Amino acid sequence: MQANVLVVDDDPDILDALTMILESKGYKVTTARNGVEALASLKTEKPDLMILDLLMPKMDGFAVCKELQDPRWSRYRDMPVLILTSVREEASRRRYELETGLEFNVDDYVEKPILPDVLLSRVERLIKRKEQA
């Protein structure tokens, strides 16, 4: 079965590049340009994995992560989230914890730019882990 990956980033060049890399390995890719679109896509596409940028207009990745903690989104609790951003991980964790009082609980964190091989190995590992759960 073909895994469905939701890629969320406000940069169209990054969306195009990630889509090409993932589709070359047989993944079905859905894209969103902000958190509002991402949450709408979750309901319609039911992705196996979300690749999420943190800094976006309308609704950023921090707000998406916080929203997914809400019980209304509980059916997506097992969906792995890979953060792909230009923000250093320590800074992101600190900001999220200060703003929400919650632990920044994501499955993987990669800083841009990312090499295609690294991206694919991280995606594959997260999807395999979800399937085994």
XYZ file of C-alpha atoms in Angstrom:
133
model
C 0.000 0.000 0.000
C 1.196 3.469 -0.910
C 1.822 5.716 2.121
C 0.245 9.167 2.046
C 2.467 12.051 3.202
C 1.109 15.524 4.012
C 3.764 18.201 3.411
C 3.040 21.568 5.059
C 5.222 24.557 4.124
C 4.521 28.095 2.918
C 7.447 28.028 0.448
C 6.240 26.729 -2.945
C 9.795 25.742 -3.973
C 10.142 23.533 -0.900
C 6.708 22.006 -1.507
C 7.703 21.203 -5.106
C 11.094 19.752 -4.123
C 9.705 17.572 -1.325
C 6.838 16.398 -3.535
C 9.265 15.344 -6.292
C 11.576 13.539 -3.836
C 8.734 11.676 -2.105
C 6.836 10.802 -5.295
C 10.047 9.406 -6.804
C 9.903 6.743 -4.067
C 6.217 6.000 -4.610
C 4.678 8.070 -1.834
C 1.342 9.810 -2.403
C 1.869 13.472 -1.505
C -0.659 16.054 -0.374
C 0.494 19.633 0.214
C -0.711 22.516 2.365
C 0.658 26.068 2.616
C -0.282 26.777 6.238
C -1.710 25.169 9.345
C -5.322 25.900 8.441
C -4.948 24.021 5.137
C -3.018 21.260 6.923
C -5.810 20.577 9.418
C -8.393 20.576 6.610
C -6.232 18.098 4.652
C -5.937 15.817 7.669
C -9.679 15.261 7.619
C -9.939 14.624 3.873
C -6.643 12.834 3.149
C -5.977 10.900 6.388
C -2.186 10.950 5.856
C 0.216 8.368 7.281
C 2.781 11.069 8.087
C 2.938 14.871 8.253
C 6.065 16.869 7.376
C 5.532 20.241 9.038
C 7.302 23.597 8.793
C 7.117 25.730 11.938
C 7.145 29.279 10.547
C 4.144 29.925 8.288
C 1.426 32.579 7.920
C -2.178 32.168 9.161
C -1.459 29.222 11.451
C 2.110 28.130 12.134
C 3.467 24.676 12.881
C 3.532 25.343 16.626
C -0.222 26.004 16.554
C -0.807 22.835 14.503
C 1.107 20.747 17.067
C -0.893 22.319 19.898
C -4.191 21.762 18.057
C -3.367 18.081 17.522
C -3.190 17.655 21.323
C -6.901 18.496 21.525
C -9.120 15.410 22.068
C -11.117 16.301 18.924
C -8.019 15.311 16.912
C -7.400 12.077 18.836
C -7.769 9.873 15.744
C -4.571 11.488 14.397
C -2.629 10.877 17.621
C -0.744 7.957 16.024
C 0.218 9.913 12.899
C 3.964 10.659 13.033
C 4.990 14.320 12.688
C 8.364 15.215 11.188
C 9.306 18.854 11.750
C 11.328 20.285 8.860
C 12.280 23.878 9.558
C 15.036 26.478 9.547
C 14.568 27.054 13.296
C 17.063 25.355 15.607
C 15.465 22.544 17.593
C 16.342 23.875 21.068
C 14.776 27.257 20.253
C 11.616 25.596 18.924
C 11.220 23.363 21.963
C 11.718 26.279 24.361
C 9.221 28.505 22.535
C 6.571 25.780 22.366
C 6.952 24.866 26.028
C 6.778 28.524 27.112
C 3.712 29.247 24.952
C 1.731 26.097 25.696
C 3.093 24.668 28.925
C 3.307 21.357 27.044
C 6.244 19.272 25.925
C 7.048 19.662 22.222
C 6.157 16.079 21.361
C 7.096 15.380 17.738
C 8.497 12.195 16.197
C 11.462 13.690 14.377
C 13.067 17.096 13.858
C 15.227 18.089 10.895
C 16.700 21.480 10.130
C 16.642 22.854 6.570
C 18.252 22.355 4.169
C 17.790 18.590 4.148
C 19.423 16.129 1.777
C 16.970 13.965 -0.196
C 18.489 10.705 1.132
C 18.172 11.905 4.722
C 14.557 12.957 4.151
C 13.633 9.616 2.599
C 15.281 7.561 5.338
C 13.509 9.566 8.071
C 10.131 9.286 6.302
C 10.571 5.553 5.734
C 11.543 4.957 9.374
C 8.531 6.890 10.731
C 6.052 5.160 8.423
C 7.462 1.714 9.294
C 7.224 2.533 12.986
C 3.571 3.601 12.556
C 2.732 0.387 10.677
C 4.290 -1.737 13.429
C 2.400 0.079 16.208
